[in-house]
Coordinates of C-alpha atoms in Angstrom, one line a residue:
X1 CA -45.2 -80.8 186.5
X2 CA -48.0 -78.2 186.8
X3 CA -45.9 -76.3 189.2
X4 CA -43.0 -76.3 186.9
X5 CA -45.2 -75.1 184.0
X6 CA -46.7 -72.3 186.0
X7 CA -43.3 -71.1 187.1
X8 CA -41.9 -71.3 183.5
X9 CA -44.8 -69.3 182.2
X10 CA -44.4 -66.6 184.9
X11 CA -40.7 -66.3 184.0
X12 CA -41.3 -66.0 180.3
X13 CA -43.8 -63.2 180.9
X14 CA -41.4 -61.4 183.2
X15 CA -39.3 -59.0 181.2
X16 CA -36.8 -58.6 184.1
X17 CA -36.1 -62.3 184.4
X18 CA -33.3 -62.4 181.8
X19 CA -31.3 -59.8 183.6
X20 CA -31.9 -61.5 187.0
X21 CA -30.9 -64.8 185.5
X22 CA -27.6 -63.7 184.1
X23 CA -24.3 -62.8 185.7
X24 CA -22.7 -59.5 184.8
X25 CA -19.9 -59.3 182.4
X26 CA -16.4 -60.0 183.9
X27 CA -13.5 -57.6 183.1
X28 CA -11.7 -58.5 179.9
X29 CA -8.0 -59.5 180.0
X30 CA -5.3 -57.0 178.8
X31 CA -4.7 -56.9 175.0
X32 CA -1.2 -57.5 173.7
X33 CA 0.2 -57.3 170.1
X34 CA 2.3 -60.1 168.8
X35 CA 6.1 -59.6 168.8
X36 CA 7.5 -58.9 165.3
X37 CA 9.4 -62.1 165.3
X38 CA 6.2 -64.2 165.5
X39 CA 5.2 -63.0 162.0
X40 CA 8.5 -64.4 160.7
X41 CA 7.9 -67.6 162.6
X42 CA 4.5 -68.1 161.1
X43 CA 5.9 -67.4 157.6
X44 CA 7.9 -70.7 157.7
X45 CA 5.5 -73.2 156.1
X46 CA 6.0 -76.8 157.3
X47 CA 4.0 -78.1 154.3
X48 CA 6.1 -76.3 151.8
X49 CA 9.8 -76.5 152.8
X50 CA 11.7 -73.7 151.2
X51 CA 15.4 -74.3 151.9
X52 CA 16.5 -70.8 150.9
X53 CA 14.0 -69.3 153.3
X54 CA 15.0 -71.7 156.0
X55 CA 18.7 -70.8 155.5
X56 CA 17.9 -67.2 156.1
X57 CA 15.7 -68.0 159.1
X58 CA 18.5 -69.9 160.8
X59 CA 20.2 -66.6 161.2
X60 CA 17.2 -64.7 162.4
X61 CA 17.6 -62.3 165.3
X62 CA 15.1 -64.3 167.4
X63 CA 16.1 -67.8 168.6
X64 CA 12.5 -69.1 168.4
X65 CA 12.6 -68.5 164.6
X66 CA 16.0 -70.1 164.3
X67 CA 15.0 -73.2 166.2
X68 CA 11.8 -73.5 164.3
X69 CA 13.7 -73.4 161.0
X70 CA 16.0 -76.1 162.3
X71 CA 13.0 -78.3 163.1
X72 CA 11.7 -77.9 159.5
X73 CA 14.8 -78.7 157.4
X74 CA 14.8 -82.1 155.9
X75 CA 16.7 -84.3 153.4
X76 CA 15.7 -82.0 150.5
X77 CA 17.9 -79.4 152.0
X78 CA 21.0 -81.6 152.3
X79 CA 22.6 -79.8 149.4
X80 CA 22.3 -76.3 150.9
X81 CA 25.8 -75.4 152.2
X82 CA 24.5 -72.4 154.3
X83 CA 22.1 -74.6 156.3
X84 CA 24.7 -77.3 156.9
X85 CA 27.3 -74.8 158.0
X86 CA 24.9 -73.1 160.5
X87 CA 23.8 -76.4 162.0
X88 CA 27.4 -77.7 162.3
X89 CA 28.4 -74.5 164.0
X90 CA 25.7 -75.0 166.6
X91 CA 26.8 -78.5 167.7
X92 CA 29.8 -77.6 169.9
X93 CA 27.5 -75.6 172.3
X94 CA 25.9 -78.8 173.5
X95 CA 27.3 -78.4 177.0
X96 CA 26.4 -74.8 177.4
X97 CA 24.1 -74.8 180.5
X98 CA 23.3 -71.1 180.9
X99 CA 22.2 -68.3 178.7
X100 CA 21.9 -64.5 178.8
X101 CA 18.7 -62.7 177.8
X102 CA 18.2 -63.0 174.0
X103 CA 20.7 -65.8 173.8
X104 CA 20.3 -69.6 173.9
X105 CA 22.1 -72.4 175.8
X106 CA 22.1 -76.1 174.8
X107 CA 18.9 -75.7 172.7
X108 CA 20.5 -74.9 169.3
X109 CA 22.9 -77.8 169.5
X110 CA 20.0 -80.2 170.4
X111 CA 17.8 -79.1 167.5
X112 CA 20.8 -79.1 165.2
X113 CA 21.6 -82.8 166.0
X114 CA 18.0 -83.9 165.1
X115 CA 18.0 -81.8 162.0
X116 CA 21.3 -83.3 160.8
X117 CA 19.9 -86.8 161.5
X118 CA 17.3 -86.1 158.8
X119 CA 19.7 -84.4 156.4
X120 CA 23.1 -86.1 156.7
X121 CA 22.7 -89.2 158.9
X122 CA 26.4 -90.1 158.9
X123 CA 27.3 -86.8 160.6
X124 CA 24.6 -87.0 163.2
X125 CA 25.5 -90.6 163.9
X126 CA 29.1 -89.6 164.6
X127 CA 28.0 -86.8 167.0
X128 CA 25.3 -88.8 168.8
X129 CA 27.5 -90.5 171.5
X130 CA 28.6 -87.2 173.0
X131 CA 25.0 -86.1 173.3
X132 CA 24.0 -89.4 174.9
X133 CA 26.7 -88.8 177.6
X134 CA 25.7 -85.2 178.3
X135 CA 24.9 -84.3 181.9
X136 CA 21.7 -82.6 180.9
X137 CA 18.6 -84.8 180.6
X138 CA 17.2 -82.2 178.2
X139 CA 20.0 -82.9 175.8
X140 CA 19.7 -86.7 176.2
X141 CA 16.0 -86.5 175.3
X142 CA 17.0 -84.9 172.0
X143 CA 19.6 -87.6 171.6
X144 CA 16.7 -90.0 171.7
X145 CA 14.9 -88.0 169.1
X146 CA 18.0 -88.1 166.9
X147 CA 18.4 -91.8 167.4
X148 CA 14.8 -92.3 166.4
X149 CA 15.4 -90.3 163.2
X150 CA 18.5 -92.5 162.5
X151 CA 16.7 -95.7 163.4
X152 CA 19.6 -96.4 165.7
X153 CA 18.1 -99.1 167.9
X154 CA 21.4 -99.7 169.8
X155 CA 21.5 -96.1 170.9
X156 CA 17.7 -96.3 171.8
X157 CA 18.2 -99.4 173.9
X158 CA 20.9 -97.6 175.9
X159 CA 18.8 -94.5 176.4
X160 CA 15.8 -96.7 177.4
X161 CA 17.9 -97.6 180.5
X162 CA 18.7 -94.0 181.3
X163 CA 18.5 -92.9 184.9
X164 CA 16.1 -90.0 183.8
X165 CA 12.6 -91.1 183.1
X166 CA 12.0 -88.4 180.4
X167 CA 14.9 -89.9 178.5
X168 CA 13.6 -93.3 179.1
X169 CA 10.1 -92.4 177.9
X170 CA 11.4 -90.8 174.6
X171 CA 13.6 -93.8 173.9
X172 CA 10.8 -96.4 174.6
X173 CA 8.3 -94.5 172.4
X174 CA 10.7 -94.6 169.5
X175 CA 12.0 -98.1 170.1
X176 CA 8.6 -99.7 170.2
X177 CA 7.8 -98.2 166.8
X178 CA 11.0 -99.6 165.3
X179 CA 11.3 -103.1 166.9
X180 CA 7.8 -103.9 168.1
X181 CA 7.8 -106.5 170.8
X182 CA 11.5 -107.5 170.3
X183 CA 12.4 -105.2 173.2
X184 CA 9.6 -106.1 175.6
X185 CA 12.1 -106.9 178.3
X186 CA 13.0 -103.1 178.4
X187 CA 9.4 -102.1 178.3
X188 CA 8.6 -104.4 181.2
X189 CA 11.5 -103.0 183.2
X190 CA 10.1 -99.6 182.7
X191 CA 7.0 -100.6 184.7
X192 CA 9.1 -100.2 187.8
X193 CA 10.2 -96.7 187.0
X194 CA 9.6 -93.9 189.5
X195 CA 8.3 -91.5 186.8
X196 CA 4.8 -92.0 185.7
X197 CA 5.7 -91.0 182.1
X198 CA 8.1 -93.9 181.8
X199 CA 5.6 -96.3 183.3
X200 CA 3.0 -95.2 180.9
X201 CA 5.4 -95.4 177.9
X202 CA 6.5 -98.9 178.9
X203 CA 2.9 -100.2 179.4
X204 CA 1.8 -98.6 176.1
X205 CA 4.7 -100.3 174.3
X206 CA 3.5 -103.7 175.6
X207 CA 0.1 -103.5 173.9
X208 CA -0.7 -106.8 172.2
X209 CA 2.0 -108.8 174.1
X210 CA 1.2 -112.4 174.8
X211 CA 0.1 -113.4 178.3
X212 CA 2.4 -115.1 180.8
X213 CA 2.3 -115.6 184.6
X214 CA 5.4 -113.4 185.1
X215 CA 3.9 -110.6 183.1
X216 CA 0.6 -110.8 185.0
X217 CA 2.5 -110.6 188.3
X218 CA 4.6 -107.6 187.0
X219 CA 1.6 -105.7 185.8
X220 CA -0.3 -106.4 189.0
X221 CA 2.7 -105.3 191.1
X222 CA 3.0 -102.0 189.1
X223 CA -0.7 -101.3 189.6
X224 CA -0.6 -101.9 193.4
X225 CA 2.6 -99.8 193.6
X226 CA 1.1 -96.8 191.7
X227 CA -2.1 -97.0 193.8
X228 CA 0.1 -96.9 197.0
X229 CA 1.7 -93.6 195.7
X230 CA -1.7 -92.0 196.4
X231 CA -1.2 -89.5 193.5
X232 CA -4.2 -88.5 191.5
X233 CA -1.9 -87.4 188.6
X234 CA -0.7 -91.0 188.1
X235 CA -4.0 -91.7 186.4
X236 CA -2.6 -91.9 182.9
X237 CA 0.1 -94.3 183.8
X238 CA -2.3 -96.4 185.9
X239 CA -4.9 -96.5 183.1
X240 CA -2.3 -97.8 180.6
X241 CA -1.1 -100.5 183.1
X242 CA -4.6 -101.6 183.7
X243 CA -5.3 -101.8 180.0
X244 CA -2.4 -104.2 179.6
X245 CA -3.5 -106.2 182.7
X246 CA -7.0 -106.5 181.1
X247 CA -5.4 -108.0 178.0
X248 CA -3.4 -110.7 179.9
X249 CA -5.5 -111.4 183.0
X250 CA -6.9 -114.8 183.8
X251 CA -8.8 -116.3 186.7
X252 CA -5.5 -116.9 188.7
X253 CA -5.4 -113.1 189.6
X254 CA -9.2 -112.5 189.8
X255 CA -9.2 -112.0 193.5
X256 CA -6.2 -109.6 193.3
X257 CA -8.0 -107.6 190.6
X258 CA -11.2 -107.5 192.7
X259 CA -9.1 -105.9 195.5
X260 CA -8.1 -103.2 193.1
X261 CA -11.8 -102.1 192.8
X262 CA -11.4 -100.1 196.1
X263 CA -9.5 -97.0 195.1
X264 CA -9.2 -93.3 195.6
X265 CA -9.7 -92.9 191.9
X266 CA -13.3 -93.7 190.9
X267 CA -12.4 -94.2 187.3
X268 CA -9.8 -96.9 188.0
X269 CA -12.0 -98.5 190.6
X270 CA -14.7 -99.0 187.9
X271 CA -12.1 -100.5 185.5
X272 CA -10.9 -103.0 188.2
X273 CA -14.5 -103.9 189.1
X274 CA -15.4 -104.6 185.4
X275 CA -12.3 -106.7 184.9
X276 CA -12.8 -108.7 188.1
X277 CA -16.4 -109.4 187.2
X278 CA -15.3 -110.5 183.7
X279 CA -12.9 -112.9 185.4
X280 CA -15.7 -114.5 187.4
X281 CA -15.6 -112.6 190.6
X282 CA -18.7 -110.3 190.8
X283 CA -17.4 -107.0 192.2
X284 CA -18.7 -103.5 192.7
X285 CA -16.4 -100.5 192.6
X286 CA -15.9 -98.6 195.8
X287 CA -14.0 -95.3 195.6
X288 CA -13.0 -93.0 198.4
X289 CA -11.8 -89.7 196.8
X290 CA -9.4 -87.5 198.7
X291 CA -11.0 -84.6 200.4
X292 CA -10.4 -81.3 198.6
X293 CA -10.3 -78.5 201.1
X294 CA -11.1 -75.0 199.9
X295 CA -8.1 -72.8 200.8
X296 CA -8.8 -69.8 203.0
X297 CA -7.8 -67.3 200.4
X298 CA -10.6 -68.5 198.1
X299 CA -13.1 -66.1 199.8
X300 CA -11.0 -63.0 199.4
X301 CA -10.2 -63.9 195.8
X302 CA -13.9 -64.6 195.0
X303 CA -14.8 -61.1 196.4
X304 CA -12.2 -59.5 194.1
X305 CA -8.9 -59.4 196.0
X306 CA -6.2 -58.1 193.8
X307 CA -3.5 -60.8 194.0
X308 CA -0.5 -60.7 191.8
X309 CA 2.3 -63.2 191.4
X310 CA 5.8 -62.2 190.1
X311 CA 7.4 -65.1 188.2
X312 CA 11.2 -64.5 188.4
X313 CA 13.3 -66.4 185.9
X314 CA 16.7 -67.6 186.9
X315 CA 19.6 -65.5 185.7
X316 CA 21.0 -68.6 184.1
X317 CA 17.9 -68.8 182.0
X318 CA 18.0 -65.2 180.8
X319 CA 16.6 -63.5 183.9
X320 CA 13.7 -61.1 183.9
X321 CA 10.3 -61.5 185.4
X322 CA 6.6 -61.2 184.5
X323 CA 3.5 -60.5 186.7
X324 CA 0.3 -62.6 186.7
X325 CA -2.8 -61.2 188.1
X326 CA -5.0 -64.0 189.5
X327 CA -8.7 -64.1 188.3
X328 CA -10.3 -65.0 191.5
X329 CA -13.5 -63.5 190.2
X330 CA -13.9 -66.4 187.9
X331 CA -11.7 -69.1 189.4
X332 CA -11.5 -68.5 193.1
X333 CA -10.7 -72.0 194.3
X334 CA -8.0 -72.7 191.7
X335 CA -6.5 -69.3 192.3
X336 CA -6.4 -70.0 196.0
X337 CA -4.7 -73.3 195.4
X338 CA -2.1 -71.6 193.3
X339 CA -1.5 -69.0 196.0
X340 CA -1.0 -71.9 198.6
X341 CA 1.5 -73.6 196.3
X342 CA 3.4 -70.3 195.7
X343 CA 3.6 -69.8 199.5
X344 CA 5.0 -73.3 199.9
X345 CA 7.7 -72.6 197.2
X346 CA 6.3 -75.5 195.1
X347 CA 7.3 -73.9 191.8
X348 CA 10.7 -72.5 192.8
X349 CA 13.6 -74.0 190.9
X350 CA 11.4 -75.8 188.4
X351 CA 11.4 -75.4 184.6
X352 CA 9.2 -74.7 181.7
X353 CA 9.2 -78.1 180.0
X354 CA 7.0 -77.4 177.0
X355 CA 7.6 -74.5 174.7
X356 CA 5.6 -73.9 171.5
X357 CA 6.4 -70.3 170.6
X358 CA 3.2 -69.8 168.5
X359 CA 0.9 -71.6 171.0
X360 CA 1.9 -71.9 174.7
X361 CA 4.6 -72.4 177.3
X362 CA 3.8 -75.0 180.0
X363 CA 5.3 -76.0 183.4
X364 CA 6.5 -76.4 185.9
X365 CA 6.5 -80.1 186.7
X366 CA 8.4 -81.9 189.5
X367 CA 9.7 -84.2 186.8
X368 CA 9.8 -81.8 183.8
X369 CA 7.0 -83.4 181.9
X370 CA 3.2 -83.4 181.5
X371 CA 2.5 -86.7 183.3
X372 CA 4.0 -85.7 186.7
X373 CA 2.2 -82.9 188.6
X374 CA 1.0 -82.2 192.0
X375 CA -0.5 -85.3 193.7
X376 CA -3.9 -83.7 194.1
X377 CA -6.1 -82.7 191.2
X378 CA -7.6 -79.2 190.9
X379 CA -11.2 -79.0 189.7
X380 CA -12.0 -77.1 186.6
X381 CA -13.6 -73.6 187.0
X382 CA -14.5 -72.9 183.4
X383 CA -15.7 -69.4 182.9
X384 CA -16.2 -66.6 180.5
X385 CA -12.7 -65.2 180.3
X386 CA -11.4 -66.1 176.9
X387 CA -8.1 -67.8 176.2
X388 CA -6.4 -64.8 174.6
X389 CA -2.8 -63.9 174.4
X390 CA -1.3 -63.4 177.9
X391 CA -3.9 -65.4 179.9
X392 CA -2.7 -68.2 182.1
X393 CA -4.6 -71.5 182.2
X394 CA -4.4 -74.8 184.1
X395 CA -3.0 -77.9 182.4
X396 CA -5.3 -80.9 182.5
X397 CA -5.7 -84.3 180.8
X398 CA -9.4 -84.6 181.2
X399 CA -12.2 -83.1 183.2
X400 CA -11.2 -81.9 186.7
X401 CA -7.6 -83.2 186.4
X402 CA -5.6 -80.0 186.9
X403 CA -2.1 -80.9 187.9
X404 CA -0.9 -77.5 189.1
X405 CA 1.1 -76.9 185.9
X406 CA 0.4 -73.6 184.2
X407 CA 0.3 -72.7 180.6
X408 CA 0.6 -69.2 179.2
X409 CA -1.3 -68.5 176.0
X410 CA 1.3 -66.8 173.7
X411 CA -1.5 -66.2 171.1
X412 CA -5.2 -66.2 171.1
X413 CA -6.4 -69.8 171.6
X414 CA -10.2 -69.6 171.8
X415 CA -10.7 -73.3 171.2
X416 CA -9.2 -74.0 174.7
X417 CA -12.2 -72.3 176.4
X418 CA -14.4 -75.3 176.6
X419 CA -11.8 -77.5 178.4
X420 CA -9.3 -75.4 180.3
X421 CA -9.7 -72.9 183.1
X422 CA -8.2 -69.4 182.9
X423 CA -7.0 -68.5 186.4
X424 CA -4.8 -65.5 185.6
X425 CA -3.5 -63.0 183.1
X426 CA -0.1 -61.4 182.5
X427 CA -0.2 -57.7 183.4
X428 CA 3.5 -56.9 183.2
X429 CA 6.4 -58.4 181.3
X430 CA 4.8 -60.5 178.6
X431 CA 8.0 -60.2 176.6
X432 CA 9.7 -62.4 179.2
X433 CA 7.1 -65.1 178.7
X434 CA 7.5 -64.8 175.0
X435 CA 11.2 -65.3 175.3
X436 CA 11.1 -68.5 177.4
X437 CA 13.1 -71.4 175.9
X438 CA 12.6 -75.1 176.7
X439 CA 14.2 -75.9 180.0
X440 CA 14.3 -72.4 181.3
X441 CA 14.1 -72.4 185.1
X442 CA 11.9 -70.4 187.4
X443 CA 14.0 -69.0 190.2
X444 CA 11.0 -68.3 192.3
X445 CA 7.4 -67.1 192.3
X446 CA 6.5 -64.5 194.8
X447 CA 3.5 -62.4 196.0
X448 CA 4.9 -58.9 195.9
X449 CA 2.1 -57.3 197.9
X450 CA -0.4 -58.4 200.6
X451 CA -3.8 -59.5 199.5
X452 CA -6.3 -56.7 199.3
X453 CA -9.9 -57.0 200.3
X454 CA -11.0 -54.3 197.9
X455 CA -14.3 -56.0 197.0
X456 CA -15.1 -57.7 200.3
X457 CA -17.7 -55.9 202.4
X458 CA -16.7 -54.9 205.9
X459 CA -18.3 -56.9 208.7
X460 CA -17.0 -54.8 211.6
X461 CA -20.5 -53.7 212.5
X462 CA -22.4 -56.9 211.6
X463 CA -23.9 -59.3 214.1
X464 CA -21.7 -62.3 214.6
X465 CA -24.2 -64.8 213.4
X466 CA -25.1 -62.9 210.3
X467 CA -21.4 -62.4 209.5
X468 CA -20.6 -66.0 209.9
X469 CA -23.5 -67.1 207.7
X470 CA -22.7 -64.5 205.0
X471 CA -19.2 -65.8 204.8
X472 CA -20.3 -69.4 204.6
X473 CA -23.0 -68.7 202.0
X474 CA -20.5 -66.8 199.8
X475 CA -18.2 -69.8 199.8
X476 CA -21.1 -72.1 199.0
X477 CA -22.2 -69.9 196.2
X478 CA -18.8 -69.6 194.6
X479 CA -17.5 -73.2 195.2
X480 CA -20.7 -75.1 194.6
X481 CA -23.2 -73.1 192.5
X482 CA -20.3 -71.9 190.3
X483 CA -19.6 -75.5 189.5
X484 CA -23.0 -76.0 187.8
X485 CA -25.4 -76.9 190.6
X486 CA -28.6 -75.1 191.5
X487 CA -30.3 -74.0 194.6
X488 CA -33.9 -75.2 195.1
X489 CA -36.3 -72.3 194.7
X490 CA -39.8 -73.7 195.4
X491 CA -42.3 -71.1 196.5
X492 CA -43.1 -73.1 199.6
X493 CA -39.6 -72.7 201.0
X494 CA -40.3 -69.4 202.6
X495 CA -42.7 -71.1 205.0
X496 CA -39.8 -71.9 207.3
X497 CA -39.7 -68.2 208.2
X498 CA -37.7 -65.1 207.3
X499 CA -35.3 -65.0 210.2
X500 CA -32.2 -62.8 210.1
X501 CA -29.9 -65.8 209.3
X502 CA -32.2 -66.8 206.4
X503 CA -32.0 -63.3 205.0
X504 CA -28.3 -63.2 205.4
X505 CA -27.9 -66.5 203.4
X506 CA -30.1 -65.2 200.6
X507 CA -28.4 -61.9 200.5
X508 CA -24.9 -63.3 200.4
X509 CA -25.7 -65.8 197.6
X510 CA -27.5 -63.2 195.6
X511 CA -24.5 -60.8 196.0
X512 CA -21.9 -63.4 195.2
X513 CA -23.8 -64.8 192.2
X514 CA -25.1 -61.5 190.8
X515 CA -28.8 -62.6 191.2
X516 CA -31.9 -60.8 192.3
X517 CA -32.7 -61.5 195.9
X518 CA -36.2 -62.8 195.0
X519 CA -34.6 -65.6 193.0
X520 CA -32.6 -67.0 195.8
X521 CA -34.3 -69.2 198.5
X522 CA -33.0 -71.1 201.5
X523 CA -34.5 -73.5 204.1
X524 CA -33.7 -75.8 206.9
X525 CA -32.6 -79.5 206.4
X526 CA -33.7 -80.8 203.0
X527 CA -33.3 -84.5 204.0
X528 CA -37.0 -85.4 203.2
X529 CA -38.1 -82.3 201.4
X530 CA -35.8 -81.9 198.4
X531 CA -36.8 -82.9 195.0
X532 CA -34.8 -83.2 191.8
X533 CA -35.7 -82.1 188.3
X534 CA -33.8 -84.1 185.7
X535 CA -30.2 -84.6 186.7
X536 CA -29.8 -81.3 188.6
X537 CA -28.0 -81.2 192.0
X538 CA -29.7 -79.2 194.7
X539 CA -27.9 -77.5 197.6
X540 CA -29.6 -76.1 200.7
X541 CA -28.0 -74.1 203.6
X542 CA -29.2 -75.1 207.0
X543 CA -29.3 -73.2 210.3
X544 CA -25.8 -72.5 211.7
X545 CA -24.3 -73.8 214.9
X546 CA -22.3 -71.1 216.7
X547 CA -20.0 -72.0 219.5
X548 CA -17.8 -69.1 220.9
X549 CA -15.9 -67.7 218.0
X550 CA -16.6 -70.6 215.6
X551 CA -19.6 -71.2 213.4
X552 CA -20.5 -74.4 211.5
X553 CA -22.9 -74.4 208.6
X554 CA -24.2 -77.5 207.0
X555 CA -24.9 -77.5 203.3
X556 CA -27.4 -80.3 202.3
X557 CA -26.8 -81.9 198.9
X558 CA -29.3 -84.0 196.9
X559 CA -28.2 -85.5 193.6
X560 CA -29.0 -88.2 191.1
X561 CA -26.9 -91.3 191.7
X562 CA -26.0 -92.7 188.2
X563 CA -23.7 -95.5 189.3
X564 CA -25.6 -98.8 188.9
X565 CA -29.4 -98.4 189.4
X566 CA -30.4 -94.8 189.2
X567 CA -31.5 -93.4 192.6
X568 CA -31.4 -90.2 194.6
X569 CA -28.3 -89.6 196.7
X570 CA -27.9 -87.3 199.6
X571 CA -24.9 -85.8 201.4
X572 CA -23.8 -82.9 203.5
X573 CA -21.0 -80.4 203.2
X574 CA -19.5 -78.8 206.4
X575 CA -18.5 -75.1 206.1
X576 CA -16.5 -73.8 209.1
X577 CA -15.7 -70.2 209.7
X578 CA -14.1 -68.5 212.7
X579 CA -13.8 -65.0 214.1
X580 CA -10.2 -63.9 214.2
X581 CA -9.0 -60.4 214.9
X582 CA -12.5 -59.0 214.9
X583 CA -13.4 -60.5 211.5
X584 CA -14.9 -63.8 210.3
X585 CA -12.5 -65.9 208.1
X586 CA -12.9 -69.2 206.4
X587 CA -11.4 -72.2 208.1
X588 CA -12.2 -75.3 206.2
X589 CA -14.6 -77.2 203.9
X590 CA -15.5 -80.8 204.5
X591 CA -17.8 -83.4 203.0
X592 CA -19.8 -86.1 204.6
X593 CA -21.9 -88.2 202.1
X594 CA -24.7 -90.7 203.0
X595 CA -26.2 -92.0 199.8

């Protein structure tokens, strides 16, 4: 404690400490004015329905305004002939599958059906069957919304059996509110759906159901099947299923529940262990998370590589394109993961499934919804770039649950900064993003130019060991320190010596993190020497092992173990770099824990 106090006092007396302790300001994103139509969009007040204003808005030049007006009309506008005429005129376009720029496809008909269900139910009821038979699942989802407004339980039961899990989800959500547990057979059947959104909806609808041996077996089977999928983005569905299992479980399945306490998802492993213990089988959770390898491009991005992605919209969805510049300076690992997905054509041919014209557009998803994403989570990299209009963020449903779905901020959304990572910003074509309609398809995302190394220092003349360590240290600084950990900085650390590799480590970390060299220390093997202050994690870079053109650096990790009895845990991270073409490049990042 005396050492800590002396150090704190010294820092408080040092006028230069504040500047050394702070990172420099990052470049601000571009500034974009709102399009003129968004002013008219915001003028429509959902709390004060003005039928005359809505009638005029239904004929606005911008489809976003028209569709918004349709979503606001209600039964009080049933006597407005202009509104009814416009909505009726939209219905025949239900099978229109493509659109030109500035036009719409099936969207007006879908919104009109739901609006008519609120205003003149008889007309909507007559039109509903053709919408239910439509080939587009987007249209059938709106059929479910209309059936909900009509309280048409027969239609909802049909849609709850739909082949598409988005339709199934919408129908089950509506049906459970109308009939309660009268349709539990449909909800139980949904537990076997492929789409996580339908499984989650079915499990949620079963809340409060009475226990039975058959139901326990079905829930247990669904839990085991979802775990076998090995998808981290199944967490929401699995959590809902486990909640229902907890409500109906008894000692007959205690051993099966205990087996679920071994999982790749630590949160679900804890839930299973708690339930098994409650059922009389004392169980400790054991989780084996999937390894998250840092992509090779993370280094170049962290050092300022100018990487841009051109998002090309399908001609059948209005065409056009917009360009996103990745912000590797604040989110290098996430940006690198996005680059890898783009190179694998992961996003090509997929749609924007969420469109809120005065908020965000979101997508793409393999199943056109927020519950199905890439099977491996992306870690948050919260930074200082604000969520202003034109920035691009990562969709999550909790800390470190990025599912590879983007969202584009269509307006300034500062409240998102504490929970969502900004990894890019639109630098060209924002009007194309503004014009996206629900279901619009991305033809492809491409990298129009090779990655630049504008901010990465040349290593052509550097010694091979210094170059390798500099590369590894920069990765550690960005990937680990940037996540909130700290490096141990005891004064006694320098006693290990000031060899060239030690200086290289310190220099690389200081450069990458914007710190003064004197504030960065490094030492060999902290297994018995590291100490923790509070709940901080401490990372230490060890001496490299260089074999031929490959260098391995071990990063020691000491942390406070909070599961069960508090204790100190230790682990090691392996950083591998290799010399290729006369330069050192990142190869892989691995983790070996021994707590």
